Short mmCIF file of C-alpha atoms and ligand atoms in Angstrom, two decimals:
data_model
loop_
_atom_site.label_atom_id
_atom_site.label_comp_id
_atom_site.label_asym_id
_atom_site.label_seq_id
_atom_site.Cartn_x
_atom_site.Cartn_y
_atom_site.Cartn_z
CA UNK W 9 77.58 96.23 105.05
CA UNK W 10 80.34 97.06 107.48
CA UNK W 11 82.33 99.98 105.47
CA UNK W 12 85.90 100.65 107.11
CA UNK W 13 87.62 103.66 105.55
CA UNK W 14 91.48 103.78 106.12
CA UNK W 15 94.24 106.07 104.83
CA UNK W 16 95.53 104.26 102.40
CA UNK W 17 96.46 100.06 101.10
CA UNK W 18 98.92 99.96 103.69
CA UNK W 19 96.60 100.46 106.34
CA UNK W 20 93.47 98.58 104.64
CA UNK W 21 96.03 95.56 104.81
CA UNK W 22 96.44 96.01 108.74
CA UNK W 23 92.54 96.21 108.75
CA UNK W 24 91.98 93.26 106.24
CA UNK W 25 94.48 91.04 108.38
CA UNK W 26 92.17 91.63 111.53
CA UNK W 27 89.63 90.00 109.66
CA UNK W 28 91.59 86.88 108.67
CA UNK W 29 92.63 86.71 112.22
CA UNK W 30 89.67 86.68 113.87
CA UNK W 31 87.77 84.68 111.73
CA UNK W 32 90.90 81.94 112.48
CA UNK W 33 90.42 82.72 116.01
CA UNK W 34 86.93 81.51 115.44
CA UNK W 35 87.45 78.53 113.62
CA UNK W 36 87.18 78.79 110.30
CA UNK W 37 89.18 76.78 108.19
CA UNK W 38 88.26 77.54 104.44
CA UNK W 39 89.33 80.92 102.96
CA UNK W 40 88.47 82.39 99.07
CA UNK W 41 91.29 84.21 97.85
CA UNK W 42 91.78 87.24 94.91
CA UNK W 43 94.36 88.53 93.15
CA UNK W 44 95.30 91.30 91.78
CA UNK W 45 96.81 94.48 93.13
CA UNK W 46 94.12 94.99 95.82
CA UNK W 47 94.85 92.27 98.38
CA UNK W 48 98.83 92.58 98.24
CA UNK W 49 99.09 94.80 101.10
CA UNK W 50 96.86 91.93 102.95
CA UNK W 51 98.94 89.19 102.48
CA UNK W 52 101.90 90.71 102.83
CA UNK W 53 100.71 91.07 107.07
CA UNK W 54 99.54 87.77 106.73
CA UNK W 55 102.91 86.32 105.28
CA UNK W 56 104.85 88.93 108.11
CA UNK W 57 102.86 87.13 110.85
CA UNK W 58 102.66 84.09 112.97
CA UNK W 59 99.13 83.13 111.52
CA UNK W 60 99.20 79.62 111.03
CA UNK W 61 96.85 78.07 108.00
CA UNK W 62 98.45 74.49 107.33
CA UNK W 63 95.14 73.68 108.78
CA UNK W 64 93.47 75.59 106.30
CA UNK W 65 92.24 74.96 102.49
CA UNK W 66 92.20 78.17 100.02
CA UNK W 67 90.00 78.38 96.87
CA UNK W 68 90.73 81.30 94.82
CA UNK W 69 88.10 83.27 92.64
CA UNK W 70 89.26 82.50 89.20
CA UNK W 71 92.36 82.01 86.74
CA UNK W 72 93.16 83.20 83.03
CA UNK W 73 92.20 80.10 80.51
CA UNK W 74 95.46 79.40 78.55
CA UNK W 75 98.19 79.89 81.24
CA UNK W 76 100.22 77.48 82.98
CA UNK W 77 100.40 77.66 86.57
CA UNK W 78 103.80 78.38 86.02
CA UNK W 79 103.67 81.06 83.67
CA UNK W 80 104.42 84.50 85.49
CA UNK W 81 101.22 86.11 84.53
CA UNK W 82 99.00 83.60 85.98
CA UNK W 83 96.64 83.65 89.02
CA UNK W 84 98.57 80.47 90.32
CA UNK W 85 102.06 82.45 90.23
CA UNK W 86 100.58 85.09 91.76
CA UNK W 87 99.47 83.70 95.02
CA UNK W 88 102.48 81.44 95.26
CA UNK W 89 104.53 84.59 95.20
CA UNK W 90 102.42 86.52 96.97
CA UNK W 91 100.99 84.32 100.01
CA UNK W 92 101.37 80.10 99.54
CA UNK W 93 105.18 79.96 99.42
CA UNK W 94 105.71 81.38 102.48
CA UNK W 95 102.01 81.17 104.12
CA UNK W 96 101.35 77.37 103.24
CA UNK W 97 97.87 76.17 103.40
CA UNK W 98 97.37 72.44 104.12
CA UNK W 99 95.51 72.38 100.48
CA UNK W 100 95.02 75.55 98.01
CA UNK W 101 93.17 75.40 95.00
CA UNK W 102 92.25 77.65 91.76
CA UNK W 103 90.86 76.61 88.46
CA UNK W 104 93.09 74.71 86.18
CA UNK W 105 93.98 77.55 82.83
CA UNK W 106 95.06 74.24 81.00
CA UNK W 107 92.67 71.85 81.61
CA UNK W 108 91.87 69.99 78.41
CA UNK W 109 88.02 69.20 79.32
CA UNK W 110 86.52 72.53 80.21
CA UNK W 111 82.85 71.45 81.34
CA UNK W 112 84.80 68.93 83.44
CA UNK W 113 86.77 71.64 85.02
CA UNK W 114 83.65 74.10 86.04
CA UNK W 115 81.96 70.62 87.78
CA UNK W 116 85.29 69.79 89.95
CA UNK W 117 85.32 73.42 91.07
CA UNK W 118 81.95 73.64 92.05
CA UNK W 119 81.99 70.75 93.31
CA UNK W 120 85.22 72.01 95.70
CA UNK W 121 83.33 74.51 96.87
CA UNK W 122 80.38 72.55 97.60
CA UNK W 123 82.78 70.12 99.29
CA UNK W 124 84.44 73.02 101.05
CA UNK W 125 81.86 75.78 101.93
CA UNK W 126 83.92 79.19 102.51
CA UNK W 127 83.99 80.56 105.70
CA UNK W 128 85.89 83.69 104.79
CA UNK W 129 85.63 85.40 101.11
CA UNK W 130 87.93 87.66 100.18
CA UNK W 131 87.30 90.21 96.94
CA UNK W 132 87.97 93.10 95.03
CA UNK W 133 86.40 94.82 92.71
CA UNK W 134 86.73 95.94 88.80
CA UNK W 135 85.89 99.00 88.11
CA UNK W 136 83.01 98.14 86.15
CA UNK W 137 81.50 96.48 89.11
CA UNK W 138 83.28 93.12 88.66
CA UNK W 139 83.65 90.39 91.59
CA UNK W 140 85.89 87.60 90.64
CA UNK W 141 85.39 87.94 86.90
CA UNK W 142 82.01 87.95 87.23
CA UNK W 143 81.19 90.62 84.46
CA UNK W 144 78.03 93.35 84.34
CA UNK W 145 75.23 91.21 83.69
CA UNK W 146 76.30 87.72 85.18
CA UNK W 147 73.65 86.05 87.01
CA UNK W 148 73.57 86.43 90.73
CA UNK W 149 72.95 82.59 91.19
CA UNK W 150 75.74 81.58 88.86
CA UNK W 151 78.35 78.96 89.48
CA UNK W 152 81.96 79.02 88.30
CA UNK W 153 82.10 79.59 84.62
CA UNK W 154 84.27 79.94 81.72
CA UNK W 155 84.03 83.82 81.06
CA UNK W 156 84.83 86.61 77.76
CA UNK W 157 86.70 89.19 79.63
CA UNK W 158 85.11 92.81 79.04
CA UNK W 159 87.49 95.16 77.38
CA UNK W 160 87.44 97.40 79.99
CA UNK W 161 89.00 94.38 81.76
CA UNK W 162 91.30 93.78 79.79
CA UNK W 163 92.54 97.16 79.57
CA UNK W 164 92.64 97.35 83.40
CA UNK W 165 94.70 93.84 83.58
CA UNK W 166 97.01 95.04 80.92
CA UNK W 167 99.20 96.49 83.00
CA UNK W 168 100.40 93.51 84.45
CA UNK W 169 101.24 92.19 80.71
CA UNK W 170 103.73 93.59 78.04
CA UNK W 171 101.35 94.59 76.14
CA UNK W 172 97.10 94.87 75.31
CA UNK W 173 97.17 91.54 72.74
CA UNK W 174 98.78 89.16 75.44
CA UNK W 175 95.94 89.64 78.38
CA UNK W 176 93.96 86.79 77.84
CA UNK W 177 90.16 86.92 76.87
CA UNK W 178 88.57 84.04 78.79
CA UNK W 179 89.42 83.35 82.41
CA UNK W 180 87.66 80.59 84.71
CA UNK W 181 85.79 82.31 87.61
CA UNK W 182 83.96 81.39 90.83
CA UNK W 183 80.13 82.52 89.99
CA UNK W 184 78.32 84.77 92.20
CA UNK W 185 76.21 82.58 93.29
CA UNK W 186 78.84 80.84 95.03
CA UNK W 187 80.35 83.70 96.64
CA UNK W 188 77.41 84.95 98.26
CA UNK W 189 77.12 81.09 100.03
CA UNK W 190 80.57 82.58 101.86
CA UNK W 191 79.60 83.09 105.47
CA UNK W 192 81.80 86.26 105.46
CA UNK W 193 82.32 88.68 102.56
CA UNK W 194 85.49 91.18 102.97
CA UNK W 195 86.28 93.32 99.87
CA UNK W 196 88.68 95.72 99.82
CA UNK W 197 89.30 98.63 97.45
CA UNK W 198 91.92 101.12 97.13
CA UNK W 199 92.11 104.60 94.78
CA UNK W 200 90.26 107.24 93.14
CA UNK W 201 89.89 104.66 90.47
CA UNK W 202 87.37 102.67 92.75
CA UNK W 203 85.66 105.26 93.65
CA UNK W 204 82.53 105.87 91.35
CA UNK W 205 81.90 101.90 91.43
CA UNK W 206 82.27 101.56 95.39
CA UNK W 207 79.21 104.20 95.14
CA UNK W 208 77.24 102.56 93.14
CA UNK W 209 78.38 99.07 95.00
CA UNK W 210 77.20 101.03 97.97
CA UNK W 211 74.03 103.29 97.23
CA UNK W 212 72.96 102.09 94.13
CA UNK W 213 69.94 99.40 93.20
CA UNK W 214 70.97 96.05 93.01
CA UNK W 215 71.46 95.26 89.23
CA UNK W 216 73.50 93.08 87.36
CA UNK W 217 74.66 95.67 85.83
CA UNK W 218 76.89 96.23 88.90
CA UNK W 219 77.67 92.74 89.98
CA UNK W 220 79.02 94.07 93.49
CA UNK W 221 75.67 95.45 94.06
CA UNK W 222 74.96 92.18 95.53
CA UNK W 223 76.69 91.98 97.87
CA UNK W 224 74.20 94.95 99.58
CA UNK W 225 72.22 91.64 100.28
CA UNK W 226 74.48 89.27 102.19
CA UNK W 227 74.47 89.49 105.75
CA UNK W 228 77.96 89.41 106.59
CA UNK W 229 80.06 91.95 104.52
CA UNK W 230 83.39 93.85 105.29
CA UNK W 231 84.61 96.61 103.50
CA UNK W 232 87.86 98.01 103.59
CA UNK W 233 88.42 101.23 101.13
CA UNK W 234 91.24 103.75 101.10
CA UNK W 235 89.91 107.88 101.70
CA UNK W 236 90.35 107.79 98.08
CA UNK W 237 88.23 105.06 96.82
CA UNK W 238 85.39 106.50 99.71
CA UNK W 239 85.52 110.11 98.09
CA UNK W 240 81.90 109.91 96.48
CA UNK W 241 80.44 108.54 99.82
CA UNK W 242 78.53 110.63 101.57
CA UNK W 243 79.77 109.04 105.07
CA UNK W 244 78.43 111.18 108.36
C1 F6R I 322 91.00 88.84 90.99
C2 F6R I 322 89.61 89.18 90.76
C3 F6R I 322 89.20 90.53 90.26
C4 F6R I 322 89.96 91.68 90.91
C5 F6R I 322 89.51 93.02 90.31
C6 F6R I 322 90.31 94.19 90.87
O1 F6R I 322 91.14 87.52 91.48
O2 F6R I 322 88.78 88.35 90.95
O3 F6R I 322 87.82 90.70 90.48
O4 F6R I 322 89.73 91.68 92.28
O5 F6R I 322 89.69 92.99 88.92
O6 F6R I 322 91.63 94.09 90.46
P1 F6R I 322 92.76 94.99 91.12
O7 F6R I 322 92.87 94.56 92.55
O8 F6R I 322 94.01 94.64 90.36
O9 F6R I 322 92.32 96.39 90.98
#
């Protein structure tokens, strides 16, 4: 694990877009994609630069069951606002929050990623250890799933809503064992709230009960944190 400590988001984006540009420069072509408040300051450099991705296809980690991909509070919305409507990939895909046949819907994503093995993975993480919404206790080999959001979750995410009720339970999400296939791993993390889970991401065993623990594993793995979010490591 690679562990880049920078001031703050602004400059974890500058760092983060590095990564996306050299692993362009060497030819990768498929990129998994977050949410969230972590990765804004990222593709907000990508969507300032000349980085070109029409050759590109983007499969993001997961969307809220229920919502339309118009609906302002989904996934969808937010990377169109955030990165595809002015960064457009030449295909970019996330699980379908309406699809009628759900078992049908975890087989065509997994079988998108099989189809399209990720180069380039990008994550956060929830302060309970999450990756994608891959909750304590998911299985390290899993594939995408359909997934009961923790309340601590949901109490995270409901600042993005009007209120507790309307943050959705169940969201779709890439499984871990699918993001560990991702020949690069970059997870960023930014704030004091971050900070007790990027420890135990970082120095504790690897346990399901910290999905991110994982990631300790994986040969390839990029992390960007703010001084903040680094304040329990014990770094020098
Ligand atoms: C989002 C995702 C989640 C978030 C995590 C952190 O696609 O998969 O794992 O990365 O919940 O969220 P923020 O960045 O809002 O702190």
């Amino acid at each position: 694990m690679k562990i880049i400590v920078v001031k703050d988001s602004a400059a974890g984006g500058k760092e983060a877009f590095n990564v996306f540009k050299e692993a362009l420069k060497k030819g990768a072509k498929v990129f998994g994609l977050a949410t969230g408040s972590t990765p804004e300051t990222t593709y907000a450099q990508i969507v300032s630069s000349d980085l070109d991705f029409s050759d590109c296809t983007s499969i993001n980690l997961d969307e809220y069951v229920g919502l339309a991909g118009d609906d302002p509070q989904s996934y969808r919305y937010f990377m169109n606002k955030h990165l595809f409507n002015h960064k457009p990939f030449k295909a970019s895909y996330l699980p379908d929050g309406l699809a009628v046949d759900e078992v049908k819907e975890l087989a065509r994503y997994d079988q998108l990623i099989e189809e399209n093995p990720i180069d380039l993975q990008l994550l956060g993480i929830g302060q309970n250890g999450h990756i994608g919404f891959n909750e304590p206790g998911s299985d390290f080999t899993g594939k995408t799933q359909k997934i009961r959001l923790t309340n601590s979750t949901i109490e995270a995410n409901a600042r993005f809503f009007e209120n507790e009720d309307q943050v959705p339970k169940y969201a779709y999400s890439m499984g871990i064992g699918s993001i560990m296939q991702a020949k690069q791993i970059l997870l960023e993390a930014y704030g004091q709230t971050k900070a007790q889970i990027i420890e135990k991401m970082v120095n504790g065993p690897v346990t399901p009960d910290v999905p991110a623990s994982i990631l300790q594993t994986h040969p390839n793995v990029v992390v960007i944190i703010d001084e903040a979010a680094a304040s329990l490591l014990n770094l020098k």
